[in-house]
Amino acid sequence: MTDDTMHDLRKRFGRLVSAHRRQQQMTQDQLAECADLSVDMISRIEAGKSGASFATIDKLATALKVDPAEFFSAKSALTRPRITKIVTRLARLTDDDLKWLDGVLEAVLKHR
């Protein structure tokens, strides 16, 4: 990957982190505290000046109550917050629960 591509990815990632933080009506200080990161790190990530490790991405996603993939999607669920809420809840289910729920969805949506 070129330096320009990496810079663009960091900027996009940072904008999405910032957008999710603002949607949750959190300050950078609050996010830093919830994610167990420094305010400086949050600021650098949101400005696109620093990348983030998988562990940091997981901390941010947990603190913001979003699926980590939301930070990389060009079409983020920010425009559909209910999707974020549903995906967050689904991520906590066991495989057996997901299988059961899939069957329920099939039955319900078949009649629409």
GROMACS .gro file of C-alpha atoms in nm:
model
  112
    1MET     CA    1   0.000   0.000   0.000
    2THR     CA    2   0.124   0.348  -0.078
    3ASP     CA    3   0.170   0.615   0.186
    4ASP     CA    4  -0.118   0.813   0.031
    5THR     CA    5  -0.352   0.513   0.055
    6MET     CA    6  -0.262   0.455   0.420
    7HIS     CA    7  -0.313   0.823   0.496
    8ASP     CA    8  -0.657   0.814   0.329
    9LEU     CA    9  -0.756   0.504   0.527
   10ARG     CA   10  -0.647   0.663   0.855
   11LYS     CA   11  -0.844   0.979   0.771
   12ARG     CA   12  -1.159   0.783   0.682
   13PHE     CA   13  -1.126   0.567   0.994
   14GLY     CA   14  -1.078   0.878   1.209
   15ARG     CA   15  -1.381   1.053   1.059
   16LEU     CA   16  -1.600   0.751   1.128
   17VAL     CA   17  -1.475   0.720   1.487
   18SER     CA   18  -1.547   1.090   1.535
   19ALA     CA   19  -1.893   1.061   1.378
   20HIS     CA   20  -1.988   0.767   1.599
   21ARG     CA   21  -1.858   0.952   1.906
   22ARG     CA   22  -2.065   1.260   1.824
   23GLN     CA   23  -2.371   1.044   1.753
   24GLN     CA   24  -2.334   0.903   2.105
   25GLN     CA   25  -2.300   1.263   2.231
   26MET     CA   26  -1.962   1.185   2.383
   27THR     CA   27  -1.662   1.411   2.421
   28GLN     CA   28  -1.314   1.290   2.335
   29ASP     CA   29  -1.245   1.280   2.710
   30GLN     CA   30  -1.546   1.056   2.771
   31LEU     CA   31  -1.454   0.823   2.486
   32ALA     CA   32  -1.096   0.803   2.609
   33GLU     CA   33  -1.214   0.708   2.956
   34CYS     CA   34  -1.466   0.448   2.830
   35ALA     CA   35  -1.214   0.295   2.589
   36ASP     CA   36  -0.923   0.308   2.836
   37LEU     CA   37  -0.719   0.518   2.592
   38SER     CA   38  -0.556   0.858   2.625
   39VAL     CA   39  -0.732   1.171   2.503
   40ASP     CA   40  -0.425   1.237   2.288
   41MET     CA   41  -0.470   0.898   2.119
   42ILE     CA   42  -0.839   0.967   2.049
   43SER     CA   43  -0.748   1.307   1.906
   44ARG     CA   44  -0.473   1.164   1.685
   45ILE     CA   45  -0.699   0.882   1.558
   46GLU     CA   46  -0.986   1.119   1.477
   47ALA     CA   47  -0.747   1.355   1.297
   48GLY     CA   48  -0.613   1.066   1.088
   49LYS     CA   49  -0.264   1.114   1.228
   50SER     CA   50  -0.245   0.771   1.390
   51GLY     CA   51  -0.362   0.426   1.298
   52ALA     CA   52  -0.511   0.187   1.550
   53SER     CA   53  -0.427  -0.169   1.649
   54PHE     CA   54  -0.697  -0.437   1.650
   55ALA     CA   55  -0.709  -0.410   2.029
   56THR     CA   56  -0.766  -0.034   2.006
   57ILE     CA   57  -1.034  -0.078   1.740
   58ASP     CA   58  -1.209  -0.327   1.967
   59LYS     CA   59  -1.191  -0.087   2.263
   60LEU     CA   60  -1.334   0.197   2.053
   61ALA     CA   61  -1.614  -0.021   1.914
   62THR     CA   62  -1.707  -0.145   2.261
   63ALA     CA   63  -1.706   0.206   2.407
   64LEU     CA   64  -1.917   0.338   2.119
   65LYS     CA   65  -2.145   0.031   2.112
   66VAL     CA   66  -2.089  -0.039   1.743
   67ASP     CA   67  -1.962  -0.328   1.536
   68PRO     CA   68  -1.592  -0.267   1.458
   69ALA     CA   69  -1.673  -0.296   1.085
   70GLU     CA   70  -1.861   0.035   1.117
   71PHE     CA   71  -1.525   0.214   1.127
   72PHE     CA   72  -1.434   0.086   0.781
   73SER     CA   73  -1.762   0.101   0.592
   74ALA     CA   74  -1.808   0.368   0.331
   75LYS     CA   75  -2.180   0.329   0.389
   76SER     CA   76  -2.188   0.335   0.764
   77ALA     CA   77  -2.490   0.251   0.976
   78LEU     CA   78  -2.469   0.609   1.100
   79THR     CA   79  -2.747   0.681   0.856
   80ARG     CA   80  -2.948   0.393   1.007
   81PRO     CA   81  -2.874   0.382   1.381
   82ARG     CA   82  -3.127   0.105   1.441
   83ILE     CA   83  -2.903  -0.130   1.241
   84THR     CA   84  -2.613  -0.052   1.474
   85LYS     CA   85  -2.831  -0.128   1.776
   86ILE     CA   86  -2.949  -0.459   1.628
   87VAL     CA   87  -2.601  -0.570   1.518
   88THR     CA   88  -2.460  -0.489   1.861
   89ARG     CA   89  -2.727  -0.703   2.026
   90LEU     CA   90  -2.678  -0.986   1.775
   91ALA     CA   91  -2.303  -0.991   1.838
   92ARG     CA   92  -2.370  -1.095   2.199
   93LEU     CA   93  -2.581  -1.401   2.106
   94THR     CA   94  -2.458  -1.760   2.098
   95ASP     CA   95  -2.447  -1.954   1.771
   96ASP     CA   96  -2.752  -2.154   1.881
   97ASP     CA   97  -2.945  -1.835   1.954
   98LEU     CA   98  -2.846  -1.691   1.616
   99LYS     CA   99  -2.961  -2.008   1.441
  100TRP     CA  100  -3.297  -1.989   1.620
  101LEU     CA  101  -3.334  -1.619   1.540
  102ASP     CA  102  -3.250  -1.681   1.174
  103GLY     CA  103  -3.539  -1.927   1.160
  104VAL     CA  104  -3.772  -1.673   1.321
  105LEU     CA  105  -3.668  -1.407   1.070
  106GLU     CA  106  -3.723  -1.646   0.779
  107ALA     CA  107  -4.075  -1.724   0.903
  108VAL     CA  108  -4.167  -1.361   0.964
  109LEU     CA  109  -4.022  -1.221   0.642
  110LYS     CA  110  -4.168  -1.497   0.424
  111HIS     CA  111  -4.511  -1.341   0.471
  112ARG     CA  112  -4.414  -0.985   0.383
   0.00000   0.00000   0.00000
